[in-house]
Short mmCIF file of C-alpha atoms (C1' of nucleotides) in Angstrom, two decimals:
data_model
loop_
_atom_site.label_atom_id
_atom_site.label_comp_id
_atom_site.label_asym_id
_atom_site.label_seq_id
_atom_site.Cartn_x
_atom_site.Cartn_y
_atom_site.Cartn_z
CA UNK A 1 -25.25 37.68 -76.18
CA UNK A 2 -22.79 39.88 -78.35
CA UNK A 3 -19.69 41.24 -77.50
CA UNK A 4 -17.24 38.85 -75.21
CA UNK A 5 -15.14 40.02 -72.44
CA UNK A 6 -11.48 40.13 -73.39
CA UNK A 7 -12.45 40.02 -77.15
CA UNK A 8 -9.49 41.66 -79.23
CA UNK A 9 -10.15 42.09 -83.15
CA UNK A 10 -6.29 41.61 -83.95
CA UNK A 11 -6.29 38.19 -82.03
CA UNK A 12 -9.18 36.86 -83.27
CA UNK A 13 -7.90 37.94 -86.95
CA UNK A 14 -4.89 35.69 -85.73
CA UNK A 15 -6.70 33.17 -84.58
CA UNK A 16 -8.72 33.06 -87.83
CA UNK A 17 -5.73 32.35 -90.16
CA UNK A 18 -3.91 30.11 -88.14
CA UNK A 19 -6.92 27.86 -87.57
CA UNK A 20 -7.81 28.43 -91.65
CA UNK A 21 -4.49 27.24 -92.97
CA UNK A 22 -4.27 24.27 -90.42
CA UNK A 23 -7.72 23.23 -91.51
CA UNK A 24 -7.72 23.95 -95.20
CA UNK A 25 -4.54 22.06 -95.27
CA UNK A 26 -6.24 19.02 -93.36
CA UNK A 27 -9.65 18.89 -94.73
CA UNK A 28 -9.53 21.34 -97.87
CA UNK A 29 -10.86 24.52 -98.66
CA UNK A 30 -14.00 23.24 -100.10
CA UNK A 31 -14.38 20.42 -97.00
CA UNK A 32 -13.64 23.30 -94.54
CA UNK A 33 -17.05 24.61 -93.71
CA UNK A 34 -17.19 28.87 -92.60
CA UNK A 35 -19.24 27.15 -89.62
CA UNK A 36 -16.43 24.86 -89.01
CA UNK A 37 -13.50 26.94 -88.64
CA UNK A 38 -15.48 29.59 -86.57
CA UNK A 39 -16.11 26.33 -84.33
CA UNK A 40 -12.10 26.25 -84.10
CA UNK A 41 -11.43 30.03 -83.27
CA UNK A 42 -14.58 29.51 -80.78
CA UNK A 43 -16.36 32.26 -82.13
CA UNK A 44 -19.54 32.53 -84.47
CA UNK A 45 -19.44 32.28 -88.16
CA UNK A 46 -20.88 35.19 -88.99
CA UNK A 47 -17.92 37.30 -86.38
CA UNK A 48 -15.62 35.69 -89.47
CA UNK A 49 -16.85 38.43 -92.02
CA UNK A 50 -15.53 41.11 -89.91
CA UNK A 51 -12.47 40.09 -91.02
CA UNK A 52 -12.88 38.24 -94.22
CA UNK A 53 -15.73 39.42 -96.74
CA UNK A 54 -15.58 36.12 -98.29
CA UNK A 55 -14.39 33.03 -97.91
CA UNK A 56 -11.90 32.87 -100.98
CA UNK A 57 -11.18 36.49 -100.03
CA UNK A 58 -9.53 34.45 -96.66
CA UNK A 59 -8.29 31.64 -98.84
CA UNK A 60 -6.72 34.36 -101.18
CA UNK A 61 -4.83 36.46 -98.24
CA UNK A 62 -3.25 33.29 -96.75
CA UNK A 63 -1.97 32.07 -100.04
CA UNK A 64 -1.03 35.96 -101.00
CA UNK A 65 0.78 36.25 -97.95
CA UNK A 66 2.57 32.62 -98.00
CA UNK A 67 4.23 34.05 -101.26
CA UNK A 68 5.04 37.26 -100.00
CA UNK A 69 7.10 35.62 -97.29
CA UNK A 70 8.46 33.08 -99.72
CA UNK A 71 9.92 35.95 -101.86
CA UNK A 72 11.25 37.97 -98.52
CA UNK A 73 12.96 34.18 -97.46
CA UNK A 74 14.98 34.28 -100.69
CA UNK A 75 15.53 38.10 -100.62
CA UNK A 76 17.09 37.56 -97.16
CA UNK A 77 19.50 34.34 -98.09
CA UNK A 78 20.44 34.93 -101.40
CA UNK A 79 24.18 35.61 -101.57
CA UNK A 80 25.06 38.90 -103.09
CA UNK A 81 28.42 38.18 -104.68
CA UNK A 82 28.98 34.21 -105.17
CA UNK A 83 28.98 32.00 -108.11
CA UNK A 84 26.22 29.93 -109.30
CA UNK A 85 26.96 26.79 -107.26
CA UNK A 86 27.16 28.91 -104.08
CA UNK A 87 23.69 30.87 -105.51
CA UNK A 88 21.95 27.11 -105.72
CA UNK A 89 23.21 25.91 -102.85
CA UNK A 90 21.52 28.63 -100.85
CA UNK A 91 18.14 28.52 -102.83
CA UNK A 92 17.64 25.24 -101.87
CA UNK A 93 18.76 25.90 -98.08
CA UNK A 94 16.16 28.04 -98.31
CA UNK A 95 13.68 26.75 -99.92
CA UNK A 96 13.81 23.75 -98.16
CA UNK A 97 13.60 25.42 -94.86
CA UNK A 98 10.98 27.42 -95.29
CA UNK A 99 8.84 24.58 -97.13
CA UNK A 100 8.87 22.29 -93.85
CA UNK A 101 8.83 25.63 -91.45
CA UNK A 102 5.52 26.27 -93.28
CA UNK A 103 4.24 22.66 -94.41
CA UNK A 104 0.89 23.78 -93.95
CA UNK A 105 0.41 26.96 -95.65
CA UNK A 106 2.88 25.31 -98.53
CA UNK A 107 0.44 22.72 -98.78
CA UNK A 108 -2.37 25.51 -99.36
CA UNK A 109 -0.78 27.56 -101.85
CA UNK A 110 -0.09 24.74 -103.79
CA UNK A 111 -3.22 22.70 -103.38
CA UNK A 112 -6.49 25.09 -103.58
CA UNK A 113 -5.36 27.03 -106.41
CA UNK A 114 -7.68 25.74 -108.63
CA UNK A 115 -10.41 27.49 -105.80
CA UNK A 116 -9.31 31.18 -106.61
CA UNK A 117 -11.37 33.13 -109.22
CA UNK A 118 -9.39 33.85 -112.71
CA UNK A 119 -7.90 37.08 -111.48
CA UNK A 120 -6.65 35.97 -107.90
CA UNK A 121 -5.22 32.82 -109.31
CA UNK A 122 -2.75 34.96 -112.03
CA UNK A 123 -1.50 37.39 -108.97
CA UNK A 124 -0.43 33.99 -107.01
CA UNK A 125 0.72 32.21 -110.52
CA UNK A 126 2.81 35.34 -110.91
CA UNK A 127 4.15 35.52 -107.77
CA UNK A 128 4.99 31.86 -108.35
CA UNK A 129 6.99 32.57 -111.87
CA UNK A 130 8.99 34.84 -110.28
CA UNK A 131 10.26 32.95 -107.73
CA UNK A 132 10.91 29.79 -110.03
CA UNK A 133 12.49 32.18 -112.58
CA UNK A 134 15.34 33.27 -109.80
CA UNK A 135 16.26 29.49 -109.93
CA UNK A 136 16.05 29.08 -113.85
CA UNK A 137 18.47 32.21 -113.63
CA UNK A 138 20.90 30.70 -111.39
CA UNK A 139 20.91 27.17 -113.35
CA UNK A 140 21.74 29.58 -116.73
CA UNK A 141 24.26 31.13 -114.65
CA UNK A 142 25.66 27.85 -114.45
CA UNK A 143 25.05 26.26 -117.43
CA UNK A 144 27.00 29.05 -119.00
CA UNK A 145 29.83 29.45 -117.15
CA UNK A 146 30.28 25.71 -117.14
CA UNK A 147 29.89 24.53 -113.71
CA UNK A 148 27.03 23.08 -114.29
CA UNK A 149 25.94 20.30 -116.56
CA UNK A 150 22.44 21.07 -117.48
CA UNK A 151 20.40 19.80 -120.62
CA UNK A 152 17.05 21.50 -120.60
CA UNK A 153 17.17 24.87 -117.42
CA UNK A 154 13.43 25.09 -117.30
CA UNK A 155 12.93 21.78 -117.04
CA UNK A 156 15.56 21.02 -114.58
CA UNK A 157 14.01 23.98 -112.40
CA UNK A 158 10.88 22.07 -112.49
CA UNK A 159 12.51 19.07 -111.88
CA UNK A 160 14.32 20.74 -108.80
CA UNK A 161 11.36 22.43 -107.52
CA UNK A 162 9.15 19.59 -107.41
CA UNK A 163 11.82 17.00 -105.81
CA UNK A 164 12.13 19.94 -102.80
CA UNK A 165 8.32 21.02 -102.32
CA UNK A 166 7.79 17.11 -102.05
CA UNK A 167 9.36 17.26 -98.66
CA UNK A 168 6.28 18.45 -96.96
CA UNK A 169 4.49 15.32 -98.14
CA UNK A 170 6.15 12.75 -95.97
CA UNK A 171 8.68 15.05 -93.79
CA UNK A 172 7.29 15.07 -89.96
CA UNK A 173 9.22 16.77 -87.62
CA UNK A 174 10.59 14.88 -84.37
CA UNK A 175 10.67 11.68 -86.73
CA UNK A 176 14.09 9.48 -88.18
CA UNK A 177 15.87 12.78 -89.62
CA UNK A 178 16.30 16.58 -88.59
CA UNK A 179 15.73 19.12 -90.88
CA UNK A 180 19.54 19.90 -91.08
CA UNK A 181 19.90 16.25 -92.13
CA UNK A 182 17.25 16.79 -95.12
CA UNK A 183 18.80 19.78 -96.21
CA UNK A 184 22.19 18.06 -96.56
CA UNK A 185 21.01 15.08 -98.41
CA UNK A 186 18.69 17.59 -101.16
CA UNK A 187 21.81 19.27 -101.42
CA UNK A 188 23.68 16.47 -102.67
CA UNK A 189 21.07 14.88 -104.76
CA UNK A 190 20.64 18.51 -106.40
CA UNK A 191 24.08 18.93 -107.32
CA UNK A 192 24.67 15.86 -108.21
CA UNK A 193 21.45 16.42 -110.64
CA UNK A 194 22.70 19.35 -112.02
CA UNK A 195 26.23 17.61 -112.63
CA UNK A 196 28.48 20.43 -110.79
CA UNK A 197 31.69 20.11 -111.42
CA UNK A 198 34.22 19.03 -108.25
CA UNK A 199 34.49 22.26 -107.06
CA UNK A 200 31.02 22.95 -106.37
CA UNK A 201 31.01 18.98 -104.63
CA UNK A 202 33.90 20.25 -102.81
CA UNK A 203 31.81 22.61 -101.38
CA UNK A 204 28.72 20.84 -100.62
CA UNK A 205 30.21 18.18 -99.37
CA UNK A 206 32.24 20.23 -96.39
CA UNK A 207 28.66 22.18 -96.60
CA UNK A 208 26.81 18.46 -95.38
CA UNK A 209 30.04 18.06 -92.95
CA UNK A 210 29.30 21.15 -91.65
CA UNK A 211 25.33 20.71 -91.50
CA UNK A 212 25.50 17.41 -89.42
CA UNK A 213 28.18 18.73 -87.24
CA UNK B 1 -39.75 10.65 -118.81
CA UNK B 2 -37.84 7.20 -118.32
CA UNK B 3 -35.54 4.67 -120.22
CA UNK B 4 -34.03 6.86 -123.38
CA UNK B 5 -33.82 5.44 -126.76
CA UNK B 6 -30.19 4.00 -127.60
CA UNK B 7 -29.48 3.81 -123.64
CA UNK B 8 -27.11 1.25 -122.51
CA UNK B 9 -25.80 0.90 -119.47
CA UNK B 10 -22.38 -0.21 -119.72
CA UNK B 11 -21.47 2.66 -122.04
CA UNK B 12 -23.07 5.23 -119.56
CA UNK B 13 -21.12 3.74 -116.91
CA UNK B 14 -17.74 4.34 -118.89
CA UNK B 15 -18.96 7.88 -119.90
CA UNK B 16 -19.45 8.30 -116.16
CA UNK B 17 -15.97 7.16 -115.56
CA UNK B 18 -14.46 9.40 -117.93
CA UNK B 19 -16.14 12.59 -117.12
CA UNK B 20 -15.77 12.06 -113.69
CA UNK B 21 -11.81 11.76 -113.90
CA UNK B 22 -12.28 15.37 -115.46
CA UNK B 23 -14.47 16.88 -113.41
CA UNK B 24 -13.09 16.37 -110.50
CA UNK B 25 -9.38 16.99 -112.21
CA UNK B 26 -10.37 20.44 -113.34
CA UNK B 27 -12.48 21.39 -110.15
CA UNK B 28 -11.32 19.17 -107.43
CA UNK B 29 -13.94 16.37 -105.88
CA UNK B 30 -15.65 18.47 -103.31
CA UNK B 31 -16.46 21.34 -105.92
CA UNK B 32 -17.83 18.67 -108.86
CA UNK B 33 -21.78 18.29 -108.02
CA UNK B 34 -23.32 14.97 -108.94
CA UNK B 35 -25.38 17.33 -110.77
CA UNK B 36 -22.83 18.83 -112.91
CA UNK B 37 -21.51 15.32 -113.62
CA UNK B 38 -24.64 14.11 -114.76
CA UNK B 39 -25.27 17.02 -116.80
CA UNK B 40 -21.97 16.32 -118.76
CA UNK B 41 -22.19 12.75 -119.49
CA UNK B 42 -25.97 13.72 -120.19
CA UNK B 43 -28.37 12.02 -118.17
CA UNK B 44 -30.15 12.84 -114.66
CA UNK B 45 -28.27 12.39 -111.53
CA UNK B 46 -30.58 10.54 -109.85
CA UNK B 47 -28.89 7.77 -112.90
CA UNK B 48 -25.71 7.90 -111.49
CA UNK B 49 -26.80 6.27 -108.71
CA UNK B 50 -27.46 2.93 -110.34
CA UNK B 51 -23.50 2.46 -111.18
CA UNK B 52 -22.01 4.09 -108.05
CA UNK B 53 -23.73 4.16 -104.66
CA UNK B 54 -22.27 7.32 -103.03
CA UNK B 55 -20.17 9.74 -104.53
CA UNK B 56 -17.45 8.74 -102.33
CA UNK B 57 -17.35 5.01 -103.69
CA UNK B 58 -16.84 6.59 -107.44
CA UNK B 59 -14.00 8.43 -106.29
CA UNK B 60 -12.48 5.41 -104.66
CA UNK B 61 -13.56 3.35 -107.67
CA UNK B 62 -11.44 5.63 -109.97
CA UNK B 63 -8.11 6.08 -107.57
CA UNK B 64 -7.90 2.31 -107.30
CA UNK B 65 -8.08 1.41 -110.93
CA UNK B 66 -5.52 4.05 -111.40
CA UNK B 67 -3.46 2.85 -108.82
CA UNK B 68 -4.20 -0.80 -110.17
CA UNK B 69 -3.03 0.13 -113.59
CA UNK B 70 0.21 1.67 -112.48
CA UNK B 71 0.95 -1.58 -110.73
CA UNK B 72 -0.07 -3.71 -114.04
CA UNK B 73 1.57 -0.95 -116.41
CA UNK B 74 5.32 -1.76 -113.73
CA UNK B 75 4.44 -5.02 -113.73
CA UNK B 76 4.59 -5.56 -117.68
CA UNK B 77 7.68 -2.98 -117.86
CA UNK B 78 9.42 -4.39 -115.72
CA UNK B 79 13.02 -6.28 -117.10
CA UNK B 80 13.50 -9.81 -115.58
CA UNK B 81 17.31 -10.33 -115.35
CA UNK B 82 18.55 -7.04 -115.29
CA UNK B 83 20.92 -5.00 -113.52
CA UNK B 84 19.82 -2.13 -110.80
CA UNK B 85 21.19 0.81 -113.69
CA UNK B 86 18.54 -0.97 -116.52
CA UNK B 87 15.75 -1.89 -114.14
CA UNK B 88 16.44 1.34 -113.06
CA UNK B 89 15.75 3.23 -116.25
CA UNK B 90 12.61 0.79 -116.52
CA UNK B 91 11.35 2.17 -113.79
CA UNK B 92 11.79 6.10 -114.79
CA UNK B 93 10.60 5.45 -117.86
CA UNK B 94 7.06 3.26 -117.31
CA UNK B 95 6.73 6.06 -114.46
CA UNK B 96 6.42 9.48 -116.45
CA UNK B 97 4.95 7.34 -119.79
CA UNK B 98 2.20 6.22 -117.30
CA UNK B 99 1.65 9.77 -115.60
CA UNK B 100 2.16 11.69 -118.86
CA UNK B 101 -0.62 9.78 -120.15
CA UNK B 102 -3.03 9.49 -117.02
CA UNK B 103 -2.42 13.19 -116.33
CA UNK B 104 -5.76 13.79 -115.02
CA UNK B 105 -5.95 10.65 -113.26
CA UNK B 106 -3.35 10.81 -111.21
CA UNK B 107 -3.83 14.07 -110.56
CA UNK B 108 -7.19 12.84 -109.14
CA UNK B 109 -5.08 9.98 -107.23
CA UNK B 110 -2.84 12.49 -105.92
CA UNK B 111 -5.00 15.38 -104.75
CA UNK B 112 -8.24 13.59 -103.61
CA UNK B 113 -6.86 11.52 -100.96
CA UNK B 114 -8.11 13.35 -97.79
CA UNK B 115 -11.50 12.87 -99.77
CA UNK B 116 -11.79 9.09 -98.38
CA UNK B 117 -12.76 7.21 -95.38
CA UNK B 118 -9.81 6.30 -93.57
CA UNK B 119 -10.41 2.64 -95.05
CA UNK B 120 -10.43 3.46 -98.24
CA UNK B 121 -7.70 5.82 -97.37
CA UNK B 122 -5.56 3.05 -96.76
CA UNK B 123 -6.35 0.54 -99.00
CA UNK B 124 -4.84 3.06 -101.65
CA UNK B 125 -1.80 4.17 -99.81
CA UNK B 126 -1.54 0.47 -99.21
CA UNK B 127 -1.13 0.20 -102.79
CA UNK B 128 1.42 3.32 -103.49
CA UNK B 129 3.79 2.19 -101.44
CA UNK B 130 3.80 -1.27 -102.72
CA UNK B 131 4.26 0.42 -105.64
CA UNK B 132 7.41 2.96 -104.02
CA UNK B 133 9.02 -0.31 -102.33
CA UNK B 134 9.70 -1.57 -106.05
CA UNK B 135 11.76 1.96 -106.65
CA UNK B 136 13.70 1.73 -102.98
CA UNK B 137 14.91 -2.14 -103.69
CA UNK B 138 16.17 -0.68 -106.96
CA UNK B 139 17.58 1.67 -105.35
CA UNK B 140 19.14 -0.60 -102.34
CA UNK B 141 20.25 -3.03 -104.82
CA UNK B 142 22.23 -0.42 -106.53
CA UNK B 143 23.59 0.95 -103.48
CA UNK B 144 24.92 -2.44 -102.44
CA UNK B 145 26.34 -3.74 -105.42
CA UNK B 146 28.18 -0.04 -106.01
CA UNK B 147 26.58 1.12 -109.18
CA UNK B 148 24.70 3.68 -107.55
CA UNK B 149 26.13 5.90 -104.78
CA UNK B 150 22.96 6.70 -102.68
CA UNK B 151 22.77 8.43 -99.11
CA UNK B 152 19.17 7.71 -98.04
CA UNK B 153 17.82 5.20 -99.97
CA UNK B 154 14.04 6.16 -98.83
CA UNK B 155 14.70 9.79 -99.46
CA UNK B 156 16.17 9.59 -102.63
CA UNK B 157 12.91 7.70 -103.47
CA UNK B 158 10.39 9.67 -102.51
CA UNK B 159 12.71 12.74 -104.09
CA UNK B 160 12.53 10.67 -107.82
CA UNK B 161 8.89 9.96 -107.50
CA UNK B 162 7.95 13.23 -106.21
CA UNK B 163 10.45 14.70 -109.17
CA UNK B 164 9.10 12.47 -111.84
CA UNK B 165 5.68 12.67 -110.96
CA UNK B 166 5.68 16.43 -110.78
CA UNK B 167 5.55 16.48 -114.46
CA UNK B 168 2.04 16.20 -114.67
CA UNK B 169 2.02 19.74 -113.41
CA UNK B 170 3.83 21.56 -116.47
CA UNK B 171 3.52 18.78 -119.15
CA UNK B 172 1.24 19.82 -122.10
CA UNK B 173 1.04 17.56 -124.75
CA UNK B 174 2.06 18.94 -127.62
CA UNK B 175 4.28 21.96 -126.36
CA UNK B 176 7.65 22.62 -126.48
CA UNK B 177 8.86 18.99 -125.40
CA UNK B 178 7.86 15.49 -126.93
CA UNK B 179 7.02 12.79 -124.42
CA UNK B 180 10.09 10.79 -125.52
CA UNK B 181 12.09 13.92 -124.66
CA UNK B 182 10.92 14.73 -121.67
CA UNK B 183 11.53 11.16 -120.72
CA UNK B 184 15.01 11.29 -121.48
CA UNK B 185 15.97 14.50 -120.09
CA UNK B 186 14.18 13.04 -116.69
CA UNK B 187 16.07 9.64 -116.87
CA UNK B 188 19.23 11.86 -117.33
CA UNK B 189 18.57 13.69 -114.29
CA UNK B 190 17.73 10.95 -112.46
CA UNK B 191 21.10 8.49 -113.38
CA UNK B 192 22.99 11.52 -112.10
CA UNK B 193 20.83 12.06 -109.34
CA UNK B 194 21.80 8.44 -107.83
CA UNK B 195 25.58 8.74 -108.60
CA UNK B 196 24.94 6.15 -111.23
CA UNK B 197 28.83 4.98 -112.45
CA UNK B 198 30.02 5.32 -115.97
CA UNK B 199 28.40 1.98 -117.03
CA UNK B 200 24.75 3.00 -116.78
CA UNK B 201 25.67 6.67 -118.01
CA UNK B 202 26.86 5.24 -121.38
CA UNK B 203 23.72 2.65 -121.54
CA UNK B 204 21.77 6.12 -120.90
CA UNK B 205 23.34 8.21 -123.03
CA UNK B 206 22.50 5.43 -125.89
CA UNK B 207 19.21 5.51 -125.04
CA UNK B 208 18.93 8.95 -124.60
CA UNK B 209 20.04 9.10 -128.39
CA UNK B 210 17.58 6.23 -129.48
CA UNK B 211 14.64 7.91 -128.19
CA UNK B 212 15.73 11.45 -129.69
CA UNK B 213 15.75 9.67 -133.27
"C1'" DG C 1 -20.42 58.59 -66.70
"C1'" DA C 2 -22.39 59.37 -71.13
"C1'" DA C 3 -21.54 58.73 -75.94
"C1'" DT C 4 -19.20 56.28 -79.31
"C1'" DT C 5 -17.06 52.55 -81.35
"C1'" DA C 6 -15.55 47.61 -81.65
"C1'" DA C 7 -16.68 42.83 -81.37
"C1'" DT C 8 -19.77 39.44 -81.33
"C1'" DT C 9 -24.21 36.70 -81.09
"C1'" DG C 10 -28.40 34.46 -82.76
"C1'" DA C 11 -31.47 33.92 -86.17
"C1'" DA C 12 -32.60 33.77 -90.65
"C1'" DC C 13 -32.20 33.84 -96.01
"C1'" DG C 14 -32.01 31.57 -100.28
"C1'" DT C 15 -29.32 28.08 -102.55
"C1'" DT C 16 -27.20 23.93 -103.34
"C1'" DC C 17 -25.84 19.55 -101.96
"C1'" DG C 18 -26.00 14.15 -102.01
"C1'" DT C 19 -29.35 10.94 -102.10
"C1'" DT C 20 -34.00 8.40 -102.33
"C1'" DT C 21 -38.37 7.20 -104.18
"C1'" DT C 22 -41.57 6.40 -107.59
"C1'" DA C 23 -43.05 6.21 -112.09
"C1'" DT C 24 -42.10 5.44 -116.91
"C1'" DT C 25 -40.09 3.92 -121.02
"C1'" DA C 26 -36.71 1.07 -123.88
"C1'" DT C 27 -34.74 -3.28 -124.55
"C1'" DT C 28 -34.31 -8.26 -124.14
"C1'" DG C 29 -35.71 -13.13 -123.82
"C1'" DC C 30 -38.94 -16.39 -124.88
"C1'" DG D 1 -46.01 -9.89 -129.02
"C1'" DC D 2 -45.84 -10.48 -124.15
"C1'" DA D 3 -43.49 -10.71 -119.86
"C1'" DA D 4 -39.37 -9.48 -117.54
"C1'" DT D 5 -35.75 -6.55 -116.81
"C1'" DA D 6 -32.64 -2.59 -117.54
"C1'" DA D 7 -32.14 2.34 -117.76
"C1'" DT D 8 -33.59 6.49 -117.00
"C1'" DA D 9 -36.53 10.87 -115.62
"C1'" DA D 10 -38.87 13.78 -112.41
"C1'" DA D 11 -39.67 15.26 -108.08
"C1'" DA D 12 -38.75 15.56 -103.53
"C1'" DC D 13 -36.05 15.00 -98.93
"C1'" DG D 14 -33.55 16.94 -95.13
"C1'" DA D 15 -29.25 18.82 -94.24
"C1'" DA D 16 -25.62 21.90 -94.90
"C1'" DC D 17 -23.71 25.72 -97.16
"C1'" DG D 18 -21.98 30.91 -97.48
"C1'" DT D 19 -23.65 35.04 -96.19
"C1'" DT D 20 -26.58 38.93 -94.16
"C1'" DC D 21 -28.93 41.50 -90.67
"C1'" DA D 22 -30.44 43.29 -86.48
"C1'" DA D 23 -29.67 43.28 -81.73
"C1'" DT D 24 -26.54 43.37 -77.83
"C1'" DT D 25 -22.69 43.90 -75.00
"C1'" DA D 26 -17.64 45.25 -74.01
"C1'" DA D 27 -14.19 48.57 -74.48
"C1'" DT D 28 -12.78 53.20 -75.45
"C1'" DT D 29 -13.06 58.20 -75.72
"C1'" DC D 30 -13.95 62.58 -73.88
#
DNA sequence: GAATTAATTGAACGTTCGTTTTATTATTGC
DNA sequence: GCAATAATAAAACGAACGTTCAATTAATTC
């Protein structure tokens, strides 16, 4: 046999991913055999390399791509003009959000790094920076104009980042809370941890009131 | 070749132990060969076989004395008459000591999971969340007698732990930040994180300038 | 409808993997 | 110092791995 009836190169490219990230994320990248995840796609292994050359060549394009839309996310929600409580209050709407939209790929990105050759694993640790460095900025923000109440800023990004990623670990959608209601209480917990002053709780808390509605 | 001069097997055995924990650290457990093992404690691999069966049974040999010393390591830190602000503190601080100092264990703990038979797989989770229900009755306890003021007592958990244990990501001994440091900064975080009242600020703010001196 | 291109199969390559077996040497107990 | 045991080496096993290649068929182009 060879070429199937109805066979479409852009679906099966589709295909490919979506069955990669969902079993990299379940088994691991090493676990996940080329064999195996052709299995899933229902196609041979060796159709995979029309798409992929290699296999950390596909590992490398999900994570590169998991970024990307990471960084468009936050280029979408940030606020343009609002002070740094508003500013934090959004990045961890969004970052939130996306995490559990994407629990899979997040777990990816953040899991097989160590898989990526020297050179692919600084253009995703970049990418990375970046992002965490718009959060660092907004904390400074903060810190300086005295709404916040912040010790250490790159350690409290950290700090922040961590406590949100974590979500995807236990969060299952359909289960005791909605993803409104997670949102609402990271919110609070993160402004609380940053000690904003009563304005910004003001605002986050008719923010939760709002959320639940 | 056979039986080399100086051999002994309980000292292989920890050597074994050891490079294992950074093997499979550095290069995740699927990725470290038996081989490569072997070659770095310096011995064939056909000799790891007499203190570990399968390669799955050393992983699972090395996540449950981790897990076992984190429950011995709580167990010893742990104040007897104390209120929910000091046991608390306890808590943050036996937490990021422990993982600060078994940085490559836990990451082990905390990666290799999907590694193990479903079993084994829950004989560890077993023990982490005996080990989590400690924090959440803090927690609880805090809530109810109105020193902390807590939303969701299980997701302000799991936001602490995943918070606290997320500094094995960044943490480099010897950097920019002294253990001690780091540990205040986090129990800082964390007291406002829970809405802890003015009484366990001031306790942490003393202690906060104890372990600074 | 013939020629070209796109998509895939099936088989195979060399390598590496975890593990087992057997033999061999060092150490220990008497 | 001799028997028993502990600790290892060396070689081999079959299976699985990522990847390549040639052949084959479906879709597209003209």
């Amino acid at each position: 046999m060879a070429r199937t009836t109805g066979s479409d190169g852009e679906r099966t490219e589709a295909a490919v991913r979506e069955a990669a990230v969902n079993l990299i994320a379940r088994y691991g990248y090493e676990a996940m055999s080329m064999r195996q995840l052709a299995a899933q796609v229902g196609v041979q292994a060796a159709a995979l390399y029309r798409y992929f050359p290699t296999k950390e060549e596909l590992l490398f394009t999900l994570m590169r791509e998991h970024m990307e839309g990471l960084r468009k996310a936050w280029e979408h929600a940030r606020p343009a003009d609002a002070d740094p409580a508003e500013q934090l209050a959004a990045y961890v709407r969004n970052h939130i959000a996306f995490h559990i939209e994407r629990r899979h790929a997040t777990h990816v990105s953040n899991m097989e790094l160590r898989s990526l050759s020297p050179d692919r694993l600084t253009q995703i640790l970049r990418m990375r920076t970046a992002y965490e460095k718009e959060l660092r900025s907004i904390l400074r923000d903060g810190a300086e104009t005295g709404v916040f109440r912040i010790e250490d800023t790159g350690l409290t990004a950290m700090a922040l980042i961590q406590m949100m990623t974590g979500v995807i670990v236990w969060f299952r959608p359909g289960e005791r809370l909605s993803v409104a209601e997670v949102m609402a209480t990271y919110l609070s917990m993160t402004m609380r941890l940053v000690g904003a002053t009563s304005a910004g709780e003001e605002r986050h808390v008719h923010e939760h009131a709002r959320l639940r509605a």
